[in-house]
Amino acid sequence: MAWTQYTWMIAVHGIVAWLDAYGIGANDVANSFGTSVGSKTLKMWSAVAIAAVFEFLGAMLLGGQVTKTVAGGIAKTKVCCLVLRALLHLHSYMRCRTQLANYCDVVAAAPQLATG
């Protein structure tokens, strides 16, 4: 299988990732500078210039730490797995108990049905 046939996927993924980052950055700038521009503390051109510099620097200098935090520093996977396992066991127990109770009800009612 030739890897060249998947080159278009890489290109499309790169474009989508760039658009996603552009949208996230635009939202971040709007949250950061919206009140400053709205209250006329900063002019639009100065807010755009400040945002362009510091958004770029923040992404380049701190992006690796953010990625590390998101990848493993927010939720501990061992704890999440233990909680999920406990919930699945509880679900299985409750389901089996309900099915067993229904089975026992049917077995207990069988002699009454037979005698009619």
mmCIF file of N, CA and C in Angstrom:
data_model
loop_
_atom_site.group_PDB
_atom_site.id
_atom_site.type_symbol
_atom_site.label_atom_id
_atom_site.label_comp_id
_atom_site.label_asym_id
_atom_site.label_seq_id
_atom_site.Cartn_x
_atom_site.Cartn_y
_atom_site.Cartn_z
ATOM 1 N N MET A 1 0.847 -1.167 0.000
ATOM 2 C CA MET A 1 0.000 0.000 0.000
ATOM 3 C C MET A 1 0.898 1.237 0.000
ATOM 4 N N ALA A 2 0.687 2.105 -0.945
ATOM 5 C CA ALA A 2 1.512 3.299 -1.082
ATOM 6 C C ALA A 2 0.971 4.414 -0.197
ATOM 7 N N TRP A 3 1.881 5.069 0.513
ATOM 8 C CA TRP A 3 1.481 6.169 1.397
ATOM 9 C C TRP A 3 1.055 7.399 0.606
ATOM 10 N N THR A 4 1.447 7.474 -0.642
ATOM 11 C CA THR A 4 1.116 8.653 -1.433
ATOM 12 C C THR A 4 -0.375 8.772 -1.702
ATOM 13 N N GLN A 5 -1.089 7.685 -1.632
ATOM 14 C CA GLN A 5 -2.527 7.769 -1.869
ATOM 15 C C GLN A 5 -3.260 8.433 -0.698
ATOM 16 N N TYR A 6 -2.586 8.569 0.453
ATOM 17 C CA TYR A 6 -3.196 9.214 1.612
ATOM 18 C C TYR A 6 -2.714 10.641 1.818
ATOM 19 N N THR A 7 -1.958 11.169 0.881
ATOM 20 C CA THR A 7 -1.430 12.524 1.011
ATOM 21 C C THR A 7 -2.557 13.548 1.100
ATOM 22 N N TRP A 8 -3.620 13.340 0.368
ATOM 23 C CA TRP A 8 -4.741 14.279 0.404
ATOM 24 C C TRP A 8 -5.363 14.345 1.790
ATOM 25 N N MET A 9 -5.366 13.222 2.525
ATOM 26 C CA MET A 9 -5.916 13.236 3.886
ATOM 27 C C MET A 9 -5.078 14.126 4.798
ATOM 28 N N ILE A 10 -3.773 14.052 4.637
ATOM 29 C CA ILE A 10 -2.880 14.874 5.446
ATOM 30 C C ILE A 10 -3.106 16.347 5.121
ATOM 31 N N ALA A 11 -3.267 16.660 3.853
ATOM 32 C CA ALA A 11 -3.499 18.048 3.451
ATOM 33 C C ALA A 11 -4.828 18.563 4.002
ATOM 34 N N VAL A 12 -5.883 17.767 3.890
ATOM 35 C CA VAL A 12 -7.190 18.174 4.410
ATOM 36 C C VAL A 12 -7.137 18.333 5.926
ATOM 37 N N HIS A 13 -6.463 17.413 6.588
ATOM 38 C CA HIS A 13 -6.333 17.509 8.040
ATOM 39 C C HIS A 13 -5.573 18.771 8.443
ATOM 40 N N GLY A 14 -4.516 19.106 7.700
ATOM 41 C CA GLY A 14 -3.768 20.324 7.995
ATOM 42 C C GLY A 14 -4.619 21.567 7.837
ATOM 43 N N ILE A 15 -5.432 21.607 6.794
ATOM 44 C CA ILE A 15 -6.309 22.763 6.571
ATOM 45 C C ILE A 15 -7.350 22.877 7.672
ATOM 46 N N VAL A 16 -7.963 21.751 8.023
ATOM 47 C CA VAL A 16 -8.978 21.759 9.084
ATOM 48 C C VAL A 16 -8.353 22.143 10.422
ATOM 49 N N ALA A 17 -7.160 21.648 10.722
ATOM 50 C CA ALA A 17 -6.485 22.008 11.972
ATOM 51 C C ALA A 17 -6.163 23.497 12.004
ATOM 52 N N TRP A 18 -5.732 24.058 10.872
ATOM 53 C CA TRP A 18 -5.435 25.483 10.816
ATOM 54 C C TRP A 18 -6.696 26.302 11.034
ATOM 55 N N LEU A 19 -7.801 25.921 10.399
ATOM 56 C CA LEU A 19 -9.067 26.635 10.583
ATOM 57 C C LEU A 19 -9.552 26.534 12.027
ATOM 58 N N ASP A 20 -9.368 25.380 12.635
ATOM 59 C CA ASP A 20 -9.756 25.200 14.026
ATOM 60 C C ASP A 20 -8.933 26.103 14.944
ATOM 61 N N ALA A 21 -7.638 26.134 14.735
ATOM 62 C CA ALA A 21 -6.768 26.994 15.538
ATOM 63 C C ALA A 21 -7.104 28.463 15.308
ATOM 64 N N TYR A 22 -7.424 28.823 14.085
ATOM 65 C CA TYR A 22 -7.804 30.203 13.779
ATOM 66 C C TYR A 22 -9.074 30.585 14.540
ATOM 67 N N GLY A 23 -10.058 29.702 14.545
ATOM 68 C CA GLY A 23 -11.305 29.977 15.268
ATOM 69 C C GLY A 23 -11.103 30.070 16.772
ATOM 70 N N ILE A 24 -10.293 29.173 17.318
ATOM 71 C CA ILE A 24 -10.020 29.204 18.753
ATOM 72 C C ILE A 24 -9.287 30.483 19.123
ATOM 73 N N GLY A 25 -8.307 30.874 18.301
ATOM 74 C CA GLY A 25 -7.576 32.113 18.557
ATOM 75 C C GLY A 25 -8.474 33.333 18.461
ATOM 76 N N ALA A 26 -9.365 33.365 17.481
ATOM 77 C CA ALA A 26 -10.286 34.485 17.340
ATOM 78 C C ALA A 26 -11.204 34.595 18.548
ATOM 79 N N ASN A 27 -11.676 33.470 19.048
ATOM 80 C CA ASN A 27 -12.518 33.479 20.246
ATOM 81 C C ASN A 27 -11.730 33.961 21.456
ATOM 82 N N ASP A 28 -10.490 33.521 21.566
ATOM 83 C CA ASP A 28 -9.638 33.926 22.677
ATOM 84 C C ASP A 28 -9.389 35.434 22.655
ATOM 85 N N VAL A 29 -9.097 35.976 21.485
ATOM 86 C CA VAL A 29 -8.856 37.415 21.358
ATOM 87 C C VAL A 29 -10.126 38.202 21.664
ATOM 88 N N ALA A 30 -11.258 37.725 21.197
ATOM 89 C CA ALA A 30 -12.516 38.422 21.475
ATOM 90 C C ALA A 30 -12.789 38.463 22.974
ATOM 91 N N ASN A 31 -12.510 37.363 23.667
ATOM 92 C CA ASN A 31 -12.708 37.354 25.118
ATOM 93 C C ASN A 31 -11.716 38.271 25.826
ATOM 94 N N SER A 32 -10.487 38.322 25.336
ATOM 95 C CA SER A 32 -9.448 39.107 25.989
ATOM 96 C C SER A 32 -9.590 40.602 25.742
ATOM 97 N N PHE A 33 -9.898 40.995 24.529
ATOM 98 C CA PHE A 33 -9.846 42.407 24.161
ATOM 99 C C PHE A 33 -11.210 43.024 23.898
ATOM 100 N N GLY A 34 -12.260 42.271 23.966
ATOM 101 C CA GLY A 34 -13.592 42.812 23.672
ATOM 102 C C GLY A 34 -13.994 43.947 24.588
ATOM 103 N N THR A 35 -13.764 43.779 25.866
ATOM 104 C CA THR A 35 -14.144 44.839 26.807
ATOM 105 C C THR A 35 -13.247 46.057 26.662
ATOM 106 N N SER A 36 -11.967 45.856 26.362
ATOM 107 C CA SER A 36 -11.054 46.991 26.201
ATOM 108 C C SER A 36 -11.412 47.831 24.987
ATOM 109 N N VAL A 37 -11.748 47.170 23.901
ATOM 110 C CA VAL A 37 -12.138 47.906 22.692
ATOM 111 C C VAL A 37 -13.528 48.500 22.874
ATOM 112 N N GLY A 38 -14.418 47.750 23.507
ATOM 113 C CA GLY A 38 -15.780 48.246 23.715
ATOM 114 C C GLY A 38 -15.844 49.463 24.619
ATOM 115 N N SER A 39 -14.964 49.541 25.596
ATOM 116 C CA SER A 39 -14.955 50.701 26.509
ATOM 117 C C SER A 39 -14.067 51.821 25.983
ATOM 118 N N LYS A 40 -13.554 51.666 24.780
ATOM 119 C CA LYS A 40 -12.697 52.659 24.121
ATOM 120 C C LYS A 40 -11.378 52.893 24.853
ATOM 121 N N THR A 41 -10.936 51.911 25.642
ATOM 122 C CA THR A 41 -9.622 52.005 26.272
ATOM 123 C C THR A 41 -8.532 51.766 25.248
ATOM 124 N N LEU A 42 -8.770 50.836 24.342
ATOM 125 C CA LEU A 42 -7.849 50.558 23.233
ATOM 126 C C LEU A 42 -8.575 50.788 21.921
ATOM 127 N N LYS A 43 -7.828 51.254 20.955
ATOM 128 C CA LYS A 43 -8.398 51.345 19.606
ATOM 129 C C LYS A 43 -8.307 49.958 18.968
ATOM 130 N N MET A 44 -9.111 49.730 17.961
ATOM 131 C CA MET A 44 -9.156 48.421 17.319
ATOM 132 C C MET A 44 -7.785 48.016 16.776
ATOM 133 N N TRP A 45 -7.083 48.914 16.105
ATOM 134 C CA TRP A 45 -5.794 48.566 15.511
ATOM 135 C C TRP A 45 -4.767 48.196 16.565
ATOM 136 N N SER A 46 -4.787 48.875 17.728
ATOM 137 C CA SER A 46 -3.813 48.530 18.772
ATOM 138 C C SER A 46 -4.162 47.193 19.422
ATOM 139 N N ALA A 47 -5.446 46.907 19.568
ATOM 140 C CA ALA A 47 -5.848 45.606 20.118
ATOM 141 C C ALA A 47 -5.446 44.478 19.176
ATOM 142 N N VAL A 48 -5.602 44.697 17.869
ATOM 143 C CA VAL A 48 -5.219 43.680 16.892
ATOM 144 C C VAL A 48 -3.710 43.460 16.924
ATOM 145 N N ALA A 49 -2.937 44.539 17.009
ATOM 146 C CA ALA A 49 -1.473 44.410 17.030
ATOM 147 C C ALA A 49 -1.003 43.697 18.297
ATOM 148 N N ILE A 50 -1.526 44.095 19.448
ATOM 149 C CA ILE A 50 -1.144 43.460 20.723
ATOM 150 C C ILE A 50 -1.538 41.981 20.705
ATOM 151 N N ALA A 51 -2.753 41.716 20.259
ATOM 152 C CA ALA A 51 -3.230 40.331 20.226
ATOM 153 C C ALA A 51 -2.400 39.474 19.283
ATOM 154 N N ALA A 52 -2.051 40.015 18.125
ATOM 155 C CA ALA A 52 -1.266 39.242 17.157
ATOM 156 C C ALA A 52 0.074 38.832 17.754
ATOM 157 N N VAL A 53 0.736 39.757 18.424
ATOM 158 C CA VAL A 53 2.042 39.465 19.005
ATOM 159 C C VAL A 53 1.921 38.456 20.141
ATOM 160 N N PHE A 54 1.033 38.741 21.086
ATOM 161 C CA PHE A 54 0.996 37.911 22.286
ATOM 162 C C PHE A 54 0.287 36.577 22.093
ATOM 163 N N GLU A 55 -0.667 36.501 21.179
ATOM 164 C CA GLU A 55 -1.268 35.198 20.873
ATOM 165 C C GLU A 55 -0.238 34.280 20.226
ATOM 166 N N PHE A 56 0.552 34.843 19.319
ATOM 167 C CA PHE A 56 1.593 34.045 18.668
ATOM 168 C C PHE A 56 2.643 33.594 19.681
ATOM 169 N N LEU A 57 3.113 34.520 20.507
ATOM 170 C CA LEU A 57 4.120 34.165 21.513
ATOM 171 C C LEU A 57 3.585 33.139 22.511
ATOM 172 N N GLY A 58 2.350 33.308 22.924
ATOM 173 C CA GLY A 58 1.761 32.350 23.861
ATOM 174 C C GLY A 58 1.660 30.960 23.266
ATOM 175 N N ALA A 59 1.251 30.881 22.018
ATOM 176 C CA ALA A 59 1.139 29.574 21.369
ATOM 177 C C ALA A 59 2.509 28.933 21.191
ATOM 178 N N MET A 60 3.501 29.729 20.802
ATOM 179 C CA MET A 60 4.829 29.173 20.536
ATOM 180 C C MET A 60 5.577 28.812 21.824
ATOM 181 N N LEU A 61 5.474 29.641 22.849
ATOM 182 C CA LEU A 61 6.261 29.426 24.063
ATOM 183 C C LEU A 61 5.565 28.518 25.079
ATOM 184 N N LEU A 62 4.251 28.568 25.133
ATOM 185 C CA LEU A 62 3.526 27.811 26.160
ATOM 186 C C LEU A 62 2.690 26.664 25.608
ATOM 187 N N GLY A 63 2.672 26.500 24.302
ATOM 188 C CA GLY A 63 1.832 25.465 23.692
ATOM 189 C C GLY A 63 2.191 24.059 24.123
ATOM 190 N N GLY A 64 3.479 23.785 24.312
ATOM 191 C CA GLY A 64 3.915 22.452 24.731
ATOM 192 C C GLY A 64 3.416 22.105 26.128
ATOM 193 N N GLN A 65 3.456 23.063 27.032
ATOM 194 C CA GLN A 65 2.970 22.809 28.396
ATOM 195 C C GLN A 65 1.461 22.579 28.407
ATOM 196 N N VAL A 66 0.744 23.341 27.601
ATOM 197 C CA VAL A 66 -0.713 23.155 27.515
ATOM 198 C C VAL A 66 -1.025 21.760 26.988
ATOM 199 N N THR A 67 -0.291 21.329 25.976
ATOM 200 C CA THR A 67 -0.503 19.995 25.423
ATOM 201 C C THR A 67 -0.219 18.920 26.459
ATOM 202 N N LYS A 68 0.851 19.086 27.228
ATOM 203 C CA LYS A 68 1.175 18.122 28.282
ATOM 204 C C LYS A 68 0.076 18.051 29.333
ATOM 205 N N THR A 69 -0.433 19.213 29.715
ATOM 206 C CA THR A 69 -1.491 19.249 30.727
ATOM 207 C C THR A 69 -2.758 18.585 30.221
ATOM 208 N N VAL A 70 -3.148 18.899 28.999
ATOM 209 C CA VAL A 70 -4.364 18.310 28.441
ATOM 210 C C VAL A 70 -4.196 16.807 28.252
ATOM 211 N N ALA A 71 -2.995 16.378 27.855
ATOM 212 C CA ALA A 71 -2.761 14.957 27.578
ATOM 213 C C ALA A 71 -2.783 14.090 28.827
ATOM 214 N N GLY A 72 -2.348 14.593 29.965
ATOM 215 C CA GLY A 72 -2.314 13.701 31.115
ATOM 216 C C GLY A 72 -2.397 14.370 32.461
ATOM 217 N N GLY A 73 -2.519 15.674 32.493
ATOM 218 C CA GLY A 73 -2.505 16.354 33.770
ATOM 219 C C GLY A 73 -3.866 16.744 34.300
ATOM 220 N N ILE A 74 -4.902 16.591 33.513
ATOM 221 C CA ILE A 74 -6.229 17.017 33.964
ATOM 222 C C ILE A 74 -6.917 15.888 34.719
ATOM 223 N N ALA A 75 -7.039 14.756 34.099
ATOM 224 C CA ALA A 75 -7.685 13.609 34.720
ATOM 225 C C ALA A 75 -6.695 12.454 34.760
ATOM 226 N N LYS A 76 -6.586 11.830 35.896
ATOM 227 C CA LYS A 76 -5.694 10.677 36.030
ATOM 228 C C LYS A 76 -6.396 9.453 35.440
ATOM 229 N N THR A 77 -5.750 8.832 34.475
ATOM 230 C CA THR A 77 -6.408 7.738 33.764
ATOM 231 C C THR A 77 -6.640 6.521 34.649
ATOM 232 N N LYS A 78 -5.746 6.263 35.615
ATOM 233 C CA LYS A 78 -5.956 5.110 36.490
ATOM 234 C C LYS A 78 -7.220 5.286 37.314
ATOM 235 N N VAL A 79 -7.432 6.482 37.829
ATOM 236 C CA VAL A 79 -8.624 6.749 38.641
ATOM 237 C C VAL A 79 -9.872 6.638 37.775
ATOM 238 N N CYS A 80 -9.807 7.204 36.580
ATOM 239 C CA CYS A 80 -10.960 7.133 35.678
ATOM 240 C C CYS A 80 -11.302 5.686 35.336
ATOM 241 N N CYS A 81 -10.287 4.871 35.089
ATOM 242 C CA CYS A 81 -10.522 3.462 34.761
ATOM 243 C C CYS A 81 -11.123 2.713 35.942
ATOM 244 N N LEU A 82 -10.648 3.001 37.143
ATOM 245 C CA LEU A 82 -11.203 2.338 38.323
ATOM 246 C C LEU A 82 -12.660 2.726 38.544
ATOM 247 N N VAL A 83 -12.975 3.989 38.377
ATOM 248 C CA VAL A 83 -14.357 4.437 38.539
ATOM 249 C C VAL A 83 -15.242 3.805 37.475
ATOM 250 N N LEU A 84 -14.777 3.790 36.236
ATOM 251 C CA LEU A 84 -15.549 3.178 35.155
ATOM 252 C C LEU A 84 -15.760 1.691 35.408
ATOM 253 N N ARG A 85 -14.721 1.008 35.853
ATOM 254 C CA ARG A 85 -14.839 -0.417 36.152
ATOM 255 C C ARG A 85 -15.854 -0.651 37.273
ATOM 256 N N ALA A 86 -15.815 0.164 38.317
ATOM 257 C CA ALA A 86 -16.762 0.016 39.426
ATOM 258 C C ALA A 86 -18.189 0.249 38.952
ATOM 259 N N LEU A 87 -18.394 1.259 38.106
ATOM 260 C CA LEU A 87 -19.739 1.529 37.593
ATOM 261 C C LEU A 87 -20.239 0.393 36.710
ATOM 262 N N LEU A 88 -19.354 -0.181 35.905
ATOM 263 C CA LEU A 88 -19.762 -1.307 35.062
ATOM 264 C C LEU A 88 -20.118 -2.530 35.907
ATOM 265 N N HIS A 89 -19.343 -2.782 36.960
ATOM 266 C CA HIS A 89 -19.665 -3.903 37.845
ATOM 267 C C HIS A 89 -20.994 -3.674 38.557
ATOM 268 N N LEU A 90 -21.223 -2.444 38.992
ATOM 269 C CA LEU A 90 -22.488 -2.133 39.652
ATOM 270 C C LEU A 90 -23.650 -2.318 38.679
ATOM 271 N N HIS A 91 -23.473 -1.863 37.449
ATOM 272 C CA HIS A 91 -24.517 -2.023 36.439
ATOM 273 C C HIS A 91 -24.798 -3.506 36.182
ATOM 274 N N SER A 92 -23.742 -4.298 36.046
ATOM 275 C CA SER A 92 -23.918 -5.737 35.812
ATOM 276 C C SER A 92 -24.619 -6.401 36.984
ATOM 277 N N TYR A 93 -24.225 -6.033 38.196
ATOM 278 C CA TYR A 93 -24.842 -6.605 39.388
ATOM 279 C C TYR A 93 -26.331 -6.276 39.435
ATOM 280 N N MET A 94 -26.668 -5.012 39.193
ATOM 281 C CA MET A 94 -28.077 -4.603 39.257
ATOM 282 C C MET A 94 -28.888 -5.284 38.160
ATOM 283 N N ARG A 95 -28.305 -5.418 36.991
ATOM 284 C CA ARG A 95 -29.015 -6.057 35.886
ATOM 285 C C ARG A 95 -29.234 -7.542 36.166
ATOM 286 N N CYS A 96 -28.200 -8.222 36.643
ATOM 287 C CA CYS A 96 -28.338 -9.648 36.961
ATOM 288 C C CYS A 96 -29.329 -9.858 38.090
ATOM 289 N N ARG A 97 -29.281 -8.971 39.083
ATOM 290 C CA ARG A 97 -30.206 -9.101 40.201
ATOM 291 C C ARG A 97 -31.646 -8.936 39.731
ATOM 292 N N THR A 98 -31.884 -7.993 38.827
ATOM 293 C CA THR A 98 -33.229 -7.785 38.296
ATOM 294 C C THR A 98 -33.670 -8.992 37.480
ATOM 295 N N GLN A 99 -32.790 -9.518 36.640
ATOM 296 C CA GLN A 99 -33.143 -10.680 35.832
ATOM 297 C C GLN A 99 -33.384 -11.898 36.716
ATOM 298 N N LEU A 100 -32.593 -12.056 37.779
ATOM 299 C CA LEU A 100 -32.786 -13.168 38.703
ATOM 300 C C LEU A 100 -34.122 -13.042 39.423
ATOM 301 N N ALA A 101 -34.470 -11.821 39.820
ATOM 302 C CA ALA A 101 -35.760 -11.616 40.497
ATOM 303 C C ALA A 101 -36.911 -11.939 39.554
ATOM 304 N N ASN A 102 -36.806 -11.538 38.300
ATOM 305 C CA ASN A 102 -37.849 -11.858 37.323
ATOM 306 C C ASN A 102 -37.941 -13.366 37.109
ATOM 307 N N TYR A 103 -36.802 -14.050 37.038
ATOM 308 C CA TYR A 103 -36.781 -15.501 36.877
ATOM 309 C C TYR A 103 -37.432 -16.176 38.083
ATOM 310 N N CYS A 104 -37.103 -15.705 39.285
ATOM 311 C CA CYS A 104 -37.687 -16.301 40.489
ATOM 312 C C CYS A 104 -39.194 -16.090 40.535
ATOM 313 N N ASP A 105 -39.649 -14.929 40.071
ATOM 314 C CA ASP A 105 -41.094 -14.685 40.033
ATOM 315 C C ASP A 105 -41.782 -15.643 39.075
ATOM 316 N N VAL A 106 -41.153 -15.903 37.933
ATOM 317 C CA VAL A 106 -41.736 -16.826 36.957
ATOM 318 C C VAL A 106 -41.752 -18.242 37.513
ATOM 319 N N VAL A 107 -40.650 -18.662 38.155
ATOM 320 C CA VAL A 107 -40.582 -20.010 38.717
ATOM 321 C C VAL A 107 -41.589 -20.166 39.853
ATOM 322 N N ALA A 108 -41.743 -19.127 40.658
ATOM 323 C CA ALA A 108 -42.700 -19.216 41.774
ATOM 324 C C ALA A 108 -44.138 -19.242 41.270
ATOM 325 N N ALA A 109 -44.401 -18.595 40.162
ATOM 326 C CA ALA A 109 -45.769 -18.560 39.618
ATOM 327 C C ALA A 109 -46.089 -19.787 38.800
ATOM 328 N N ALA A 110 -45.100 -20.576 38.399
ATOM 329 C CA ALA A 110 -45.335 -21.732 37.544
ATOM 330 C C ALA A 110 -46.266 -22.760 38.166
ATOM 331 N N PRO A 111 -46.109 -23.137 39.460
ATOM 332 C CA PRO A 111 -47.055 -24.125 40.021
ATOM 333 C C PRO A 111 -48.500 -23.616 40.056
ATOM 334 N N GLN A 112 -48.648 -22.324 40.274
ATOM 335 C CA GLN A 112 -50.007 -21.773 40.302
ATOM 336 C C GLN A 112 -50.625 -21.803 38.909
ATOM 337 N N LEU A 113 -49.798 -21.570 37.906
ATOM 338 C CA LEU A 113 -50.306 -21.600 36.538
ATOM 339 C C LEU A 113 -50.658 -23.041 36.132
ATOM 340 N N ALA A 114 -49.874 -23.995 36.626
ATOM 341 C CA ALA A 114 -50.105 -25.392 36.253
ATOM 342 C C ALA A 114 -51.391 -25.918 36.869
ATOM 343 N N THR A 115 -51.678 -25.497 38.099
ATOM 344 C CA THR A 115 -52.877 -26.012 38.763
ATOM 345 C C THR A 115 -54.126 -25.267 38.315
ATOM 346 N N GLY A 116 -53.915 -24.081 37.761
ATOM 347 C CA GLY A 116 -54.920 -23.325 37.120
ATOM 348 C C GLY A 116 -55.984 -22.785 37.907
#
